[in-house]
XYZ file of C-alpha atoms in Angstrom:
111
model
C 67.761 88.362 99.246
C 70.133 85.372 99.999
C 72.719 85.648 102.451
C 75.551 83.248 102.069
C 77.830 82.067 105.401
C 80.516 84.157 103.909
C 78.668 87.354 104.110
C 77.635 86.613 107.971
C 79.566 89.600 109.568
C 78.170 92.086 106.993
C 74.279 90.813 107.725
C 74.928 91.924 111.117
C 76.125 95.325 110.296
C 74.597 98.283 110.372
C 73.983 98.390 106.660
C 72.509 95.097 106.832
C 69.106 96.757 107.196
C 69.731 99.683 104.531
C 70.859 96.977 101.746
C 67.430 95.250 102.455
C 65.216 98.118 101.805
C 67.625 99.287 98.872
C 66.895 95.560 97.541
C 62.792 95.665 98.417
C 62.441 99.182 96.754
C 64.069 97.422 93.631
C 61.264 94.974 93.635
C 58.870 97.354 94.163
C 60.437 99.748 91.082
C 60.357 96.781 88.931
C 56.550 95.696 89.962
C 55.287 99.321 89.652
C 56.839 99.350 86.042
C 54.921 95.977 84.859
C 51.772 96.811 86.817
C 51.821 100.514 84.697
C 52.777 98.828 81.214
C 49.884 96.457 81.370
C 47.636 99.433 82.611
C 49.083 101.591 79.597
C 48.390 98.743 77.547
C 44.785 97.982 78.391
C 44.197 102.327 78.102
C 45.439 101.760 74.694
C 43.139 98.674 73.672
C 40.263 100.815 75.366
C 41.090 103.837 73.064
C 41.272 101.743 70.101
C 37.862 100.263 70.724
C 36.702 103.778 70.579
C 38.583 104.353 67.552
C 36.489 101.418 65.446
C 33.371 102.636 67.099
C 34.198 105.754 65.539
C 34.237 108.041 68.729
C 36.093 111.377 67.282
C 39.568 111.441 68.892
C 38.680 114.933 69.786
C 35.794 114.033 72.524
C 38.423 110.832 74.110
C 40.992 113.435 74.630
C 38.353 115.571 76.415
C 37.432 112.964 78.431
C 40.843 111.902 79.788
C 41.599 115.464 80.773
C 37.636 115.898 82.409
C 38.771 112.824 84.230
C 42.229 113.254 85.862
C 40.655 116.751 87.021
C 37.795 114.831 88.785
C 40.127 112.559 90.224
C 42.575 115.384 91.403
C 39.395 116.939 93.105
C 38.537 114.070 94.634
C 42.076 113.318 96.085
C 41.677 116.904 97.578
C 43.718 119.482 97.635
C 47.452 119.032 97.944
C 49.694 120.259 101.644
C 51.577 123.065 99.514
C 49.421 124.955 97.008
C 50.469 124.813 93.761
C 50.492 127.762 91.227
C 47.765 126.087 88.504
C 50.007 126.924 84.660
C 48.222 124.590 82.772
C 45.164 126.173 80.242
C 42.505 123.540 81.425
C 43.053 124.288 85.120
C 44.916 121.094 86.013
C 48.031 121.570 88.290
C 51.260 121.284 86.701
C 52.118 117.556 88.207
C 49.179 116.354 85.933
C 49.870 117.930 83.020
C 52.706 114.977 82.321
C 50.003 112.282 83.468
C 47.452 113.823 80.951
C 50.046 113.904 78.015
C 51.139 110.748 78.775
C 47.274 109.661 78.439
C 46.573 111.367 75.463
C 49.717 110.353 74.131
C 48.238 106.985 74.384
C 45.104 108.060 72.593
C 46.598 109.565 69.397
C 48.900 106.293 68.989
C 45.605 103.721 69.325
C 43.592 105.834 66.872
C 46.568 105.990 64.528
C 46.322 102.271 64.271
C-alpha cells in the first residue's frame, strides 16, 4: 500500500485501518490461490506417476477419500456437530475437498 501526500487526511481516518486489512486480505486471497494451484498441480503429477506405474485408478481414489477421513479425525471433531450425508462417512464440508481430489485423479490418469 502506497499512500501519496494527497491522500494524507484519508490515512488518518477511520477507514484508514479497514482499507489496509481489505488490501492485506487481497494479498493473502491471491497467495492462497498460487500456493493451492501449485499444490493441485504437484497432486496431479503424483497421480499420474501412479497412472504409468499402473496403480488401478480405483485403489488412488480409495486412498484420497481413506485419507481426508484420517485427517478430519485427526483435526478432531468440529464446535457444531454436523449431520454426516455423505455414503463414506465423511462430513459434508469434505465431500467438495474429496471431489475436488478425485477430480484431479481421473484427469492425470486420462492423460
Amino acid at each position: 500500500m502506497t499512500m501519496r501526500p494527497h491522500d494524507e487526511a484519508w490515512a488518518t481516518g477511520p477507514d484508514a485501518l479497514l482499507k489496509a486489512g481489505f488490501e492485506l486480505a487481497l494479498v493473502l486471497v491471491d497467495a492462497a490461490e498460487a500456493s493451492g494451484s501449485m499444490v493441485m498441480s504437484w497432486f496431479e503429477h503424483a497421480a499420474a506417476r501412479c497412472a504409468a506405474a499402473g496403480i488401478p485408478i480405483e485403489a488412488v481414489h480409495d486412498a484420497v477419500r481413506d485419507s481426508v477421513k484420517i485427517a478430519l479425525a485427526q483435526a478432531g471433531p468440529v464446535e457444531e456437530p454436523v449431520a454426516c450425508t455423505w455414503e463414506s462417512g465423511v462430513e459434508p464440508g469434505a465431500g467438495g475437498v474429496v471431489d475436488m481430489l478425485t477430480s484431479a485423479v481421473t484427469r492425470a490418469y486420462a492423460q
